PDB file of C-alpha atoms in Angstrom:
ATOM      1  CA  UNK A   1      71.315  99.512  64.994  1.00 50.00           C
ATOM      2  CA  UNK A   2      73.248 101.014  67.874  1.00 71.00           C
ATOM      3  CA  UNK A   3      76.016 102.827  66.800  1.00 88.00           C
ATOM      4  CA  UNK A   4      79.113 101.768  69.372  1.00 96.00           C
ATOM      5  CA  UNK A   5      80.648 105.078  71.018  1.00 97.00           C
ATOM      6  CA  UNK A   6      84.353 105.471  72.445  1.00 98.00           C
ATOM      7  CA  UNK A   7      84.071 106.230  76.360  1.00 98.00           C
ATOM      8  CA  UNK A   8      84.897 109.083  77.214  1.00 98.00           C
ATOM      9  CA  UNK A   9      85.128 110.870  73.693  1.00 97.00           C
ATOM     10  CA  UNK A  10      81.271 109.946  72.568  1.00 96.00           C
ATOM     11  CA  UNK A  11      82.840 109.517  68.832  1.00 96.00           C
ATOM     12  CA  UNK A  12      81.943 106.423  66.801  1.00 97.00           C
ATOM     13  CA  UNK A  13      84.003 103.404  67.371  1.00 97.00           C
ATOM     14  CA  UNK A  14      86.769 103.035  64.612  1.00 95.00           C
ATOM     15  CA  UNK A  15      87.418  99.478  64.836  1.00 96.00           C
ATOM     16  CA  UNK A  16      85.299  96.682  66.210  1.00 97.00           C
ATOM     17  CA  UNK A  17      85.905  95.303  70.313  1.00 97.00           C
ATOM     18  CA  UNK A  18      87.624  92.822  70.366  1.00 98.00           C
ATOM     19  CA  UNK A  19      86.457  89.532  71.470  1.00 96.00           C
ATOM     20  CA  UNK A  20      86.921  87.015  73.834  1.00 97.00           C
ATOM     21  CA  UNK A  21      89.814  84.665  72.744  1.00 97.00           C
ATOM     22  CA  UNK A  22      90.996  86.919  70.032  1.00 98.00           C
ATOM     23  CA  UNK A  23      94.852  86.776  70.548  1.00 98.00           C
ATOM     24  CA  UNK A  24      95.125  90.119  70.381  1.00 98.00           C
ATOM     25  CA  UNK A  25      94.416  90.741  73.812  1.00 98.00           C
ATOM     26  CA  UNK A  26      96.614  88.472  75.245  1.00 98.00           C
ATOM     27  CA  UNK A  27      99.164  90.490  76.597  1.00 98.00           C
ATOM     28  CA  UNK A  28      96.523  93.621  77.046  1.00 98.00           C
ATOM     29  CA  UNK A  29      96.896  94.256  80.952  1.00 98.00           C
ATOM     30  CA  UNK A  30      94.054  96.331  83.127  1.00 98.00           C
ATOM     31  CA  UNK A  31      95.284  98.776  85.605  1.00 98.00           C
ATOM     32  CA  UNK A  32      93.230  99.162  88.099  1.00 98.00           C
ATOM     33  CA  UNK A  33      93.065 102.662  88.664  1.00 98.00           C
ATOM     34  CA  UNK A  34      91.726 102.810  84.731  1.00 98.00           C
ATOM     35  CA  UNK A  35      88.710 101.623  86.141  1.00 98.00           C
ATOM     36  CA  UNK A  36      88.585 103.088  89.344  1.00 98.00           C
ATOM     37  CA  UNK A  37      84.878 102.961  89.308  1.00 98.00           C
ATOM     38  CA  UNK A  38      84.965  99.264  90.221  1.00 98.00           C
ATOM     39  CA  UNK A  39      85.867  97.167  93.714  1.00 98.00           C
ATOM     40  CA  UNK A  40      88.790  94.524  93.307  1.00 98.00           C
ATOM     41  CA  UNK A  41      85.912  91.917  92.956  1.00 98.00           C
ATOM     42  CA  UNK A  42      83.993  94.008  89.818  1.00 98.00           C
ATOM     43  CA  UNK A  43      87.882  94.488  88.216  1.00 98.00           C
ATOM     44  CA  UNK A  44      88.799  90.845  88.390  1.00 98.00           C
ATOM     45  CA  UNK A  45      85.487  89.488  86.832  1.00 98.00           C
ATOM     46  CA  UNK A  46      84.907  92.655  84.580  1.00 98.00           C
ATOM     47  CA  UNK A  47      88.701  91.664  83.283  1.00 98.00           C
ATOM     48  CA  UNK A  48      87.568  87.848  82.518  1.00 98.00           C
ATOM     49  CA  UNK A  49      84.705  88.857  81.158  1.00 98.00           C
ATOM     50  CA  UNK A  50      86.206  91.358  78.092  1.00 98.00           C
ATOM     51  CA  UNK A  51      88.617  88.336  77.522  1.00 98.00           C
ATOM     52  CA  UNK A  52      91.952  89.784  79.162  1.00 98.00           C
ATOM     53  CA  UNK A  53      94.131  87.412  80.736  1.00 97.00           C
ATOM     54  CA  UNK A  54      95.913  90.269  83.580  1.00 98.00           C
ATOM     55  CA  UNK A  55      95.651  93.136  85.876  1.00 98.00           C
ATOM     56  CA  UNK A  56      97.523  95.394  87.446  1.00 98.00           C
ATOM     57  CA  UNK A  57      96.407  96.220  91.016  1.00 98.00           C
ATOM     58  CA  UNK A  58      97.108  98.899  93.455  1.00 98.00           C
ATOM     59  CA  UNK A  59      97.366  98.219  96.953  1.00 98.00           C
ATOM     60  CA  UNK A  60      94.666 100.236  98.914  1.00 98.00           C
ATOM     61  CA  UNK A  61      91.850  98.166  96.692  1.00 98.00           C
ATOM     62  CA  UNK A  62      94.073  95.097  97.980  1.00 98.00           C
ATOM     63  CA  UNK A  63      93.945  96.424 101.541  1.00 98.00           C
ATOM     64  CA  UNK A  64      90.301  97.356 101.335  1.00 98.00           C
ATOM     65  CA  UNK A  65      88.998  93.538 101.230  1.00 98.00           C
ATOM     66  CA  UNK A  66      92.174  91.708 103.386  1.00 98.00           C
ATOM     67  CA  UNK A  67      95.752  90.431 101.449  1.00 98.00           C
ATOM     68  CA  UNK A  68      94.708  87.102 102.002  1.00 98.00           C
ATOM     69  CA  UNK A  69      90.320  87.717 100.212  1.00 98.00           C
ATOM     70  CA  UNK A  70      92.400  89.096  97.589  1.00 98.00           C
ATOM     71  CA  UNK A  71      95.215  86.740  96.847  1.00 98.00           C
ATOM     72  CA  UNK A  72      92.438  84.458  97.477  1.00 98.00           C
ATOM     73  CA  UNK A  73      90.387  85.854  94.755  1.00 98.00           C
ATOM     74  CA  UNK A  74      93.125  86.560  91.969  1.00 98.00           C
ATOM     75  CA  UNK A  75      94.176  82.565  92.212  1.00 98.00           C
ATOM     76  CA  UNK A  76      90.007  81.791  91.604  1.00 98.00           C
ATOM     77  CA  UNK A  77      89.943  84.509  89.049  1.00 98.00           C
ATOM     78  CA  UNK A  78      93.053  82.511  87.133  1.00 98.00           C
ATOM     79  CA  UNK A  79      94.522  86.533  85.675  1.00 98.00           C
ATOM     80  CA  UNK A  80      97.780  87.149  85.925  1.00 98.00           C
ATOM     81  CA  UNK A  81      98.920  90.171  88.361  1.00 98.00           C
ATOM     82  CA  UNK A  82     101.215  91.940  85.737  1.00 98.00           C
ATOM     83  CA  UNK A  83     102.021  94.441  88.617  1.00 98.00           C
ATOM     84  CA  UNK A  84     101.306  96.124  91.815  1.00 98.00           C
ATOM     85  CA  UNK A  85     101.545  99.718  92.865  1.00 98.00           C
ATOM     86  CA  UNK A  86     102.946 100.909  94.423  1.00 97.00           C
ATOM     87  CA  UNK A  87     105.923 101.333  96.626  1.00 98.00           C
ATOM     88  CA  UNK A  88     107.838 104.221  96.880  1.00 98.00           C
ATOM     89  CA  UNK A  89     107.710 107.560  98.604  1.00 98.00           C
ATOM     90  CA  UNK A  90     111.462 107.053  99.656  1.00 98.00           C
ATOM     91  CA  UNK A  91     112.197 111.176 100.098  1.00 98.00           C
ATOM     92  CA  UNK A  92     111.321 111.859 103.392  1.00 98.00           C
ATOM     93  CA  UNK A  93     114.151 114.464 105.268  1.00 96.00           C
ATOM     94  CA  UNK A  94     113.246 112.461 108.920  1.00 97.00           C
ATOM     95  CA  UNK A  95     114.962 109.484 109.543  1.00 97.00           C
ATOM     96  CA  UNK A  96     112.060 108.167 111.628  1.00 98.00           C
ATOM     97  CA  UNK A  97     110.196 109.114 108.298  1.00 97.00           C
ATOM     98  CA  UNK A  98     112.254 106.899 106.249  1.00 98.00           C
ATOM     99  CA  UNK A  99     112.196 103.585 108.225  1.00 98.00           C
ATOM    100  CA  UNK A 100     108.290 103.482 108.122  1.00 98.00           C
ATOM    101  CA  UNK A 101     109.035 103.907 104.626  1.00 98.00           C
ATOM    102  CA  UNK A 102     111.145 101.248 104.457  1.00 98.00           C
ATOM    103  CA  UNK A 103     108.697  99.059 106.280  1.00 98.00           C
ATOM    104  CA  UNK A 104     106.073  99.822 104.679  1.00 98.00           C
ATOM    105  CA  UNK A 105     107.843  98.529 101.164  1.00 98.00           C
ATOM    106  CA  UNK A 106     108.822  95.442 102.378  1.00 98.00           C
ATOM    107  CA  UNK A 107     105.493  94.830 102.609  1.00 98.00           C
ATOM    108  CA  UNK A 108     104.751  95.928  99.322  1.00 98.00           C
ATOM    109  CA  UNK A 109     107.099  93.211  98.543  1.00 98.00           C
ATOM    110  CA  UNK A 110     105.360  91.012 100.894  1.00 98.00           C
ATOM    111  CA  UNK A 111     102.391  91.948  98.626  1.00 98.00           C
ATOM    112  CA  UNK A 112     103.813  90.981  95.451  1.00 98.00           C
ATOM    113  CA  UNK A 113     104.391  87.215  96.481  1.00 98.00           C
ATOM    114  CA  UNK A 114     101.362  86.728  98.099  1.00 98.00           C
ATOM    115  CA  UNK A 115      99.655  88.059  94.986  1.00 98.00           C
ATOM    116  CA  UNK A 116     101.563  86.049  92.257  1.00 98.00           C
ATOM    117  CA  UNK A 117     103.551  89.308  90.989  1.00 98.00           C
ATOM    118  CA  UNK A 118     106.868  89.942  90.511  1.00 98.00           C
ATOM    119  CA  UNK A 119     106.984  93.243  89.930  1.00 98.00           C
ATOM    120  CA  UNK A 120     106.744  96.599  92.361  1.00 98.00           C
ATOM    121  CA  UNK A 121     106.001  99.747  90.911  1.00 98.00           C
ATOM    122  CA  UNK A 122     108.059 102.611  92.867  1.00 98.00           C
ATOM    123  CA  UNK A 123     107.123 105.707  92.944  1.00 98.00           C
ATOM    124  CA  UNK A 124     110.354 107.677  94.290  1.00 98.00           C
ATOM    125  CA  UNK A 125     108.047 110.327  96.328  1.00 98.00           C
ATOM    126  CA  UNK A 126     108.684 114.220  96.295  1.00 98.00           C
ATOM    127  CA  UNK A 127     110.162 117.341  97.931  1.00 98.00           C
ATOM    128  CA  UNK A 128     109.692 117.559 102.084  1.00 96.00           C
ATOM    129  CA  UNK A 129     107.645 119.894 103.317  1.00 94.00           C
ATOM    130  CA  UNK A 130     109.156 123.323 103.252  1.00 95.00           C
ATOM    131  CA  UNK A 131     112.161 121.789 101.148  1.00 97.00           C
ATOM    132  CA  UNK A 132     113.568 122.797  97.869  1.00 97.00           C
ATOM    133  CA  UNK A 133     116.304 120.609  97.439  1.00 98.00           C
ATOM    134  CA  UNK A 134     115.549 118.142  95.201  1.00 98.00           C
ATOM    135  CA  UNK A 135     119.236 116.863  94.245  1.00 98.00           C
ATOM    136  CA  UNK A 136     119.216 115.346  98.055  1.00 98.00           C
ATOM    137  CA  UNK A 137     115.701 114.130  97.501  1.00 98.00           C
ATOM    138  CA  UNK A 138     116.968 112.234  94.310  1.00 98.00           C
ATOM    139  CA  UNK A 139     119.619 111.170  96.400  1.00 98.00           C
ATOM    140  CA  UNK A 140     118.068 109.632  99.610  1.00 98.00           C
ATOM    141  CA  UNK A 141     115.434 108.139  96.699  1.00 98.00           C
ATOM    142  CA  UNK A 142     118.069 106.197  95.303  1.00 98.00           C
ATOM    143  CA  UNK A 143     119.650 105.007  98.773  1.00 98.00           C
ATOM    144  CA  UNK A 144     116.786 103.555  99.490  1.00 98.00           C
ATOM    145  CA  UNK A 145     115.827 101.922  96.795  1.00 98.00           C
ATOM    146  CA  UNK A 146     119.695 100.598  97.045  1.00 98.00           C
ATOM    147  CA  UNK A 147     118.662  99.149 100.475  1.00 98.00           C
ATOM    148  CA  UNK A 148     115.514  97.589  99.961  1.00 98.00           C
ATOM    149  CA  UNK A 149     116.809  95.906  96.700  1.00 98.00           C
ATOM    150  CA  UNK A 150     118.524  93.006  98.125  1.00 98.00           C
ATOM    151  CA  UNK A 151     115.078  92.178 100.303  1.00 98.00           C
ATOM    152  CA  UNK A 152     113.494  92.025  96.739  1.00 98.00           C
ATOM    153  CA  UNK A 153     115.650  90.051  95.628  1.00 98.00           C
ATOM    154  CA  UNK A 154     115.480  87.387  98.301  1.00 98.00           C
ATOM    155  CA  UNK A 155     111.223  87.223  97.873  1.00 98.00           C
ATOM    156  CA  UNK A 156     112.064  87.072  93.748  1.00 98.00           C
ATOM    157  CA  UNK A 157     110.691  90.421  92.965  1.00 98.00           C
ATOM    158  CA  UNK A 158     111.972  93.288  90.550  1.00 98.00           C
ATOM    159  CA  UNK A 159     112.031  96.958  91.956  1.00 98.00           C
ATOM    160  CA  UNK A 160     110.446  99.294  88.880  1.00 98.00           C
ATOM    161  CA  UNK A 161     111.478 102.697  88.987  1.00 98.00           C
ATOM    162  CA  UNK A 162     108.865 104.903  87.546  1.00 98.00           C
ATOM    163  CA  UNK A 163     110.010 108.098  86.387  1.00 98.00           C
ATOM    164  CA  UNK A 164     107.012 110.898  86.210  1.00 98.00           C
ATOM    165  CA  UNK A 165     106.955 113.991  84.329  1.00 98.00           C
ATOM    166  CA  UNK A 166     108.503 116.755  85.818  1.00 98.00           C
ATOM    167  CA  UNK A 167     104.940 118.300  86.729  1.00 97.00           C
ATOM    168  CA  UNK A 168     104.877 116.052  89.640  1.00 98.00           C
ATOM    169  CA  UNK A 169     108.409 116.333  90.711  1.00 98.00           C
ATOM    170  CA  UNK A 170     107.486 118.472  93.750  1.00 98.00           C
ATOM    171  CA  UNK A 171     104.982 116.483  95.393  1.00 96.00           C
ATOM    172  CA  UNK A 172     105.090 112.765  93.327  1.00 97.00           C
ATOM    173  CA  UNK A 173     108.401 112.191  91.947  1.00 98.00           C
ATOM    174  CA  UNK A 174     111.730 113.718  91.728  1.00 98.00           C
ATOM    175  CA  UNK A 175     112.857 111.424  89.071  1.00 98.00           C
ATOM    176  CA  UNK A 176     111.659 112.821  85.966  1.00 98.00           C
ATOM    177  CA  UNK A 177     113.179 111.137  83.290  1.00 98.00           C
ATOM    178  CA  UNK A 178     114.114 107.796  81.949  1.00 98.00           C
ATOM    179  CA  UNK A 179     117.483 108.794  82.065  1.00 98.00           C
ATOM    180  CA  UNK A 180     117.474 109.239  86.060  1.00 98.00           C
ATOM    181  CA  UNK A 181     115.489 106.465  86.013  1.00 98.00           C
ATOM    182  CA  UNK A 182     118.529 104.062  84.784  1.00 98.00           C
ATOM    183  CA  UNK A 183     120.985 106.074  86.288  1.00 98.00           C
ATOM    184  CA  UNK A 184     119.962 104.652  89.296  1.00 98.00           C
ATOM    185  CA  UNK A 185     118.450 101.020  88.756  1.00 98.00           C
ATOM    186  CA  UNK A 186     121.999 100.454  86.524  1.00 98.00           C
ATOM    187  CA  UNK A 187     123.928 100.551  90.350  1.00 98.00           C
ATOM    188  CA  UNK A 188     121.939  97.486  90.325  1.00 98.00           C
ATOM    189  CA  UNK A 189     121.872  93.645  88.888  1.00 98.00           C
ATOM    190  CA  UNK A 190     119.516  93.627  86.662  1.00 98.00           C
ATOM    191  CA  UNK A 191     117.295  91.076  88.326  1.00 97.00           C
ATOM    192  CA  UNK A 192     116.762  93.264  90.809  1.00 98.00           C
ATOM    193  CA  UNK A 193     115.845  96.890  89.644  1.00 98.00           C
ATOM    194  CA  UNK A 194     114.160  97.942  86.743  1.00 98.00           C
ATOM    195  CA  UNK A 195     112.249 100.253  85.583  1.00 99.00           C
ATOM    196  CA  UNK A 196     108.661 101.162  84.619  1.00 98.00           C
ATOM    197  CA  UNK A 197     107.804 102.658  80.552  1.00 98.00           C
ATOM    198  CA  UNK A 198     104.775 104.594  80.812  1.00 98.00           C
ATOM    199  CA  UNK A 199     104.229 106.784  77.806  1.00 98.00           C
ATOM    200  CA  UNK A 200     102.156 109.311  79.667  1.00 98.00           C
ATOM    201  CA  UNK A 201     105.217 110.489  81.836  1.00 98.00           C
ATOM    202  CA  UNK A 202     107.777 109.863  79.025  1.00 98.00           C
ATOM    203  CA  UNK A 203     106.531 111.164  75.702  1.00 98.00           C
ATOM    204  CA  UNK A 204     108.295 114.518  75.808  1.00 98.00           C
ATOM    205  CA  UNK A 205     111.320 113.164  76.809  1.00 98.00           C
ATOM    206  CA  UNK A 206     113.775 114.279  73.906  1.00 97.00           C
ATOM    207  CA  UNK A 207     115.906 111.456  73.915  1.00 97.00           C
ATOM    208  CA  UNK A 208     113.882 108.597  75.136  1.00 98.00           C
ATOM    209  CA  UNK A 209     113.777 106.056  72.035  1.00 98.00           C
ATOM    210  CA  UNK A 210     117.606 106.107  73.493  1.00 98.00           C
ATOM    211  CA  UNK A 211     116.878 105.481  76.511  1.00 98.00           C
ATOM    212  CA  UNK A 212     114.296 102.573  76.001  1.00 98.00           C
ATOM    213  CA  UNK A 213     117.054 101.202  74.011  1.00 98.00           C
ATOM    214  CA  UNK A 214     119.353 101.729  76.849  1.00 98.00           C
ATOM    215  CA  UNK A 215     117.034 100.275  79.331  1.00 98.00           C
ATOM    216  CA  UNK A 216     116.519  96.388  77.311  1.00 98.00           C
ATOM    217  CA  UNK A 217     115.890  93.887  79.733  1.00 98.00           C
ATOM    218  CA  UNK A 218     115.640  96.696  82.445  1.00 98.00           C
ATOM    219  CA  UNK A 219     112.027  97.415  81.315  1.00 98.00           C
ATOM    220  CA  UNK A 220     109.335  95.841  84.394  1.00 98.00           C
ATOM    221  CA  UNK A 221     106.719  97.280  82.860  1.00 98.00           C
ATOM    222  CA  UNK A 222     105.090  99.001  80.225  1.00 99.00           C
ATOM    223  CA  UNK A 223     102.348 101.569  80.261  1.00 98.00           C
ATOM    224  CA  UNK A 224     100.047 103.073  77.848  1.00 98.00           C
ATOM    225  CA  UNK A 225      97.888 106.405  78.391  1.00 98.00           C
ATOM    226  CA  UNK A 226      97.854 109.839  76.472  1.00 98.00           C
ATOM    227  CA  UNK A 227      98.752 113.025  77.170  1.00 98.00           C
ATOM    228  CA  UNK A 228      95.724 115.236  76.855  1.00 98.00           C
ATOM    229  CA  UNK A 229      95.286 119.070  76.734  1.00 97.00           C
ATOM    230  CA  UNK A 230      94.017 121.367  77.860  1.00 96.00           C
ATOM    231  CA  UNK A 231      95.127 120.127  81.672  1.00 96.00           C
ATOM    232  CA  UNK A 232      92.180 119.849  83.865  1.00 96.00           C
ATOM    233  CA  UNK A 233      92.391 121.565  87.479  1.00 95.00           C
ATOM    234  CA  UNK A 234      93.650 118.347  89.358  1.00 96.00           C
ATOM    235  CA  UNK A 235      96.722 117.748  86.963  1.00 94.00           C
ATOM    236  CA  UNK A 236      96.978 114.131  88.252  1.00 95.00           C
ATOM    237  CA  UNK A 237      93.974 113.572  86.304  1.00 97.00           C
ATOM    238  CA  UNK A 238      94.997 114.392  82.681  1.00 96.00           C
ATOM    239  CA  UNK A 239      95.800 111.093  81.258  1.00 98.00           C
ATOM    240  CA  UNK A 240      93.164 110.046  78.441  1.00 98.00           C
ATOM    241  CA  UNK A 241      92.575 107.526  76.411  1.00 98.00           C
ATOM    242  CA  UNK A 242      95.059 105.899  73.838  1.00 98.00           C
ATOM    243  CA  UNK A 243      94.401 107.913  70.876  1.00 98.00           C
ATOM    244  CA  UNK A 244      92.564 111.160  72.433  1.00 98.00           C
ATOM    245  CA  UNK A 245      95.700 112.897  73.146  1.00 98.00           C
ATOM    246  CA  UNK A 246      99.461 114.014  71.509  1.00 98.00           C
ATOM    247  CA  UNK A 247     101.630 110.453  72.359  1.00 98.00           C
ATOM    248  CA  UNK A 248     102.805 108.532  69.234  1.00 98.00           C
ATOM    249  CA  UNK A 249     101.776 104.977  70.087  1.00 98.00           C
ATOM    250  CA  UNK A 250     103.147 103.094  67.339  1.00 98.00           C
ATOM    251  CA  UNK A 251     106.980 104.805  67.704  1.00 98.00           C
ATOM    252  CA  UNK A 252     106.865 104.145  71.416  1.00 98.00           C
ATOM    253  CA  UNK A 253     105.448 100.481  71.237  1.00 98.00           C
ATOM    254  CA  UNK A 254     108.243  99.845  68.525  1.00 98.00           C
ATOM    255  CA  UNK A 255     111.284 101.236  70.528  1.00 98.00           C
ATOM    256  CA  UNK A 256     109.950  98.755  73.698  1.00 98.00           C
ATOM    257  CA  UNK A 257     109.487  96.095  71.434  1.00 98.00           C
ATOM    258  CA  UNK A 258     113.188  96.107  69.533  1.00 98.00           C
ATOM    259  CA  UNK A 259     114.531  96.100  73.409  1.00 98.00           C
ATOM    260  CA  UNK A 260     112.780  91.944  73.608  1.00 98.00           C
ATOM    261  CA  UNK A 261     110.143  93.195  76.259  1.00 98.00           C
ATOM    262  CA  UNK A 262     107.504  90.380  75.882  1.00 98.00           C
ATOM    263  CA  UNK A 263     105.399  91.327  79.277  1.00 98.00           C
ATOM    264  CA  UNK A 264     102.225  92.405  79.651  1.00 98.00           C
ATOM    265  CA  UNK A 265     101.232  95.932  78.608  1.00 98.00           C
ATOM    266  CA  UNK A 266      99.089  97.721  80.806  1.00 98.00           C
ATOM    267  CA  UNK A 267      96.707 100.387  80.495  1.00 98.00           C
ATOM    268  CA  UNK A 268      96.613 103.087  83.426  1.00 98.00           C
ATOM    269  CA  UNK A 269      94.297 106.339  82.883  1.00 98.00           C
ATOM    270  CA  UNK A 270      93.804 108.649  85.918  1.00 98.00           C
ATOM    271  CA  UNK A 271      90.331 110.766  84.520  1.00 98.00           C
ATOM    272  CA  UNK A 272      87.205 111.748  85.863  1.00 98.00           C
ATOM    273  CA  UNK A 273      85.408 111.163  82.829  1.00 98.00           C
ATOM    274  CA  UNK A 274      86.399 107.939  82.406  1.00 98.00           C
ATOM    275  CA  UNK A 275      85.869 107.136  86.158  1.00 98.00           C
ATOM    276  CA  UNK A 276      81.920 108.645  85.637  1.00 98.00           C
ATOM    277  CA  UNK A 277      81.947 105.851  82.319  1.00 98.00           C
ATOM    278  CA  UNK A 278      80.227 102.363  83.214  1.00 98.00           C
ATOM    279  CA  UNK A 279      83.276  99.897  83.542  1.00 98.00           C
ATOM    280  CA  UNK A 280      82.578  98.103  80.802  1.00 98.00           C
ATOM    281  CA  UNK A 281      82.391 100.553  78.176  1.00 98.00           C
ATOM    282  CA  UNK A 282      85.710 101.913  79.018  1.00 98.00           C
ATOM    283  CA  UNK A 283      87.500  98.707  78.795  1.00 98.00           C
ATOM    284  CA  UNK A 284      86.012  97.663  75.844  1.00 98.00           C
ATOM    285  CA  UNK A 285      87.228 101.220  74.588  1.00 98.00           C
ATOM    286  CA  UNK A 286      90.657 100.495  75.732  1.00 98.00           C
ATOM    287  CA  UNK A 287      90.420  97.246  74.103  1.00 98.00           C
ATOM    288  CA  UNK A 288      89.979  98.518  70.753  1.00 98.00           C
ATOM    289  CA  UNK A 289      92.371 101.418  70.944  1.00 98.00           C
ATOM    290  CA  UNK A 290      94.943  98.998  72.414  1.00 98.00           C
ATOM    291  CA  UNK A 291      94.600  96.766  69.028  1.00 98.00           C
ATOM    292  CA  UNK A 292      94.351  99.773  66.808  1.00 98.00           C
ATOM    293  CA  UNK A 293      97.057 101.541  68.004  1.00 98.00           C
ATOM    294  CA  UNK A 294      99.151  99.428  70.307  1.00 98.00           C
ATOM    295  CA  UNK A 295      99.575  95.884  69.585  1.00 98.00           C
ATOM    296  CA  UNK A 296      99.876  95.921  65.790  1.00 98.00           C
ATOM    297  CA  UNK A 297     103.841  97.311  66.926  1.00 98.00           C
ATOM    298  CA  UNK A 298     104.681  95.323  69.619  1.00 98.00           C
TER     299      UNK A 298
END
C-alpha cells in the first residue's frame, strides 16, 4: 500500500484527504498563486475536482486567456471567486504615475463584477525609486485608496487592505501592520473598505488578536500560509505549508472566528517547492492541513 506523502515536506500524511462532499471543505478557498503550476483552466477544474466550492484568482492568469474566456469559464465551472488580486501599488511620487494607477484599479474593480467577486485585494505598493520616505508613501497609499473607494462602492465591491510584513515594506507594502491597516480603512464605511487577514504577514504582530478583534466585520478576507525558516534567497517565496512553519493556526482561526467572519478562507503559498509539486498533490495537502489545523476553530 502506498503510503500518502505531504507535498512539499515528503512526511507521511497525518490525517486522511478529505473527500468530495465532506463539509469540511466548504468554505476551504484555493488561491491561485498556491498552485501556480496550473493555467486558470487546470485551477478551476483541479478545484472541482478535490471537492472545493471557491478560488481566489489573480489577475494576470485572468488577463492571460481574455476577462470575458474567464468570467466565461468561472460561471461554467459553478466556484465561487472568494477574491481577486490584486489592486494596489498606490505609492508612486509622479502624479502621472498615480492616475495610471488609479486607472488601472478601476479596472480591477471592473474585474471583480465581471468575475462574480466582491472583494479586491490591495496591495498598498512600496517606496519610489531613490525614496526613503515612507510616512508620505503611507500617506499618498491611503489617499488613494480614499478616492477610489466611492467607485467601489458604486460597482458593490469591498476595498481589502492587505497589510505585509515589514520585510516587504520597501518594495511591496508600506503598511505593515494590522493596525495601519484599520487606521486607514476605519476613515471609511464599512461597506466599502476592509481589510485582508493573512497569517503569513501578521503572525508576529504583538498585538494582533486585538486587532482582529478590532477589525469585526472589517475582515474581506482571510488567509492561511506559514512562516517558514530558514528564508530562502527570493524572500517573497518563504510561505509554506499550514503546519511546516512557526504560525499558531488554531489561535489565529479562533480570534477571526469570535469577530462573525463566515467567508471563505483561502489558502495562498508563494514556494518553489510547492510550485515544482504536481497540482494535485499539493491541494490535496492543503486540504488535509486545512481540516487538521484550520477548520476545526473556525
Amino acid at each position: 500500500m502506498t503510503t500518502v506523502v505531504d507535498v512539499p515536506s515528503g512526511v507521511a500524511a497525518r490525517v486522511e484527504t478529505p473527500s468530495v462532499g465532506d463539509p469540511r471543505l466548504s468554505r476551504l478557498s484555493l488561491n491561485q498563486r498556491t498552485t501556480a503550476q496550473w493555467s486558470l483552466r487546470e485551477a478551476l477544474d483541479g478545484t472541482r475536482a478535490a471537492g472545493l466550492s471557491s478560488i481566489g484568482l489573480w489577475r494576470e492568469p485572468v488577463a492571460e486567456v481574455g476577462l470575458e474566456t474567464a468570467a466565461r469559464w468561472v460561471a461554467d465551472s459553478g466556484l465561487r471567486v472568494s477574491s481577486l488580486c490584486r489592486g494596489g501599488f498606490f505609492t508612486a511620487a509622479d502624479p502621472d504615475a498615480r492616475e495610471t494607477a488609479h486607472a488601472d484599479n478601476r479596472a480591477a474593480i471592473d474585474e471583480c463584477v465581471a468575475l462574480g467577486t466582491d472583494v479586491l485585494v490591495l496591495v498598498p505598493g512600496g517606496l519610489p525609486d531613490g525614496s526613503k520616505d515612507i510616512v508620505g508613501a503611507r500617506e499618498r497609499a491611503a489617499e488613494a485608496i480614499g478616492r477610489l473607494a466611492p467607485y467601489a462602492a458604486e460597482r458593490g465591491v469591498r476595498l481589502g487592505i492587505e497589510p505585509m510584513h515589514p520585510i516587504f515594506a520597501a518594495d511591496r507594502g508600506v503598511v505593515s501592520s494590522l493596525r495601519q491597516a484599520l487606521d486607514i480603512a476605519e476613515q471609511h464605511p464599512v461597506a466599502q473598505v476592509g481589510v485582508v487577514v493573512d497569517t503569513y504577514h501578521l503572525w508576529w504582530e504583538p498585538d494582533v488578536e486585538a486587532q482582529i478583534a478590532r477589525a469585526g466585520d472589517r475582515i474581506v478576507a482571510y488567509q492561511v500560509c506559514d512562516w517558514i525558516t530558514p528564508i530562502p534567497a527570493d524572500n517573497l517565496l518563504g510561505r509554506g505549508m499550514m503546519g511546516d512553519g512557526h504560525v499558531d493556526f488554531p489561535a489565529f482561526t479562533r480570534a477571526v472566528a469570535a469577530t462573525g467572519y463566515t467567508g471563505d478562507v483561502e489558502v495562498e503559498i508563494f514556494n518553489a517547492d510547492v510550485w515544482a509539486a504536481p497540482g494535485e498533490d499539493v491541494v490535496a495537502t492543503m486540504a488535509r492541513r486545512y481540516a487538521e489545523l484550520v477548520e476545526p476553530y473556525l
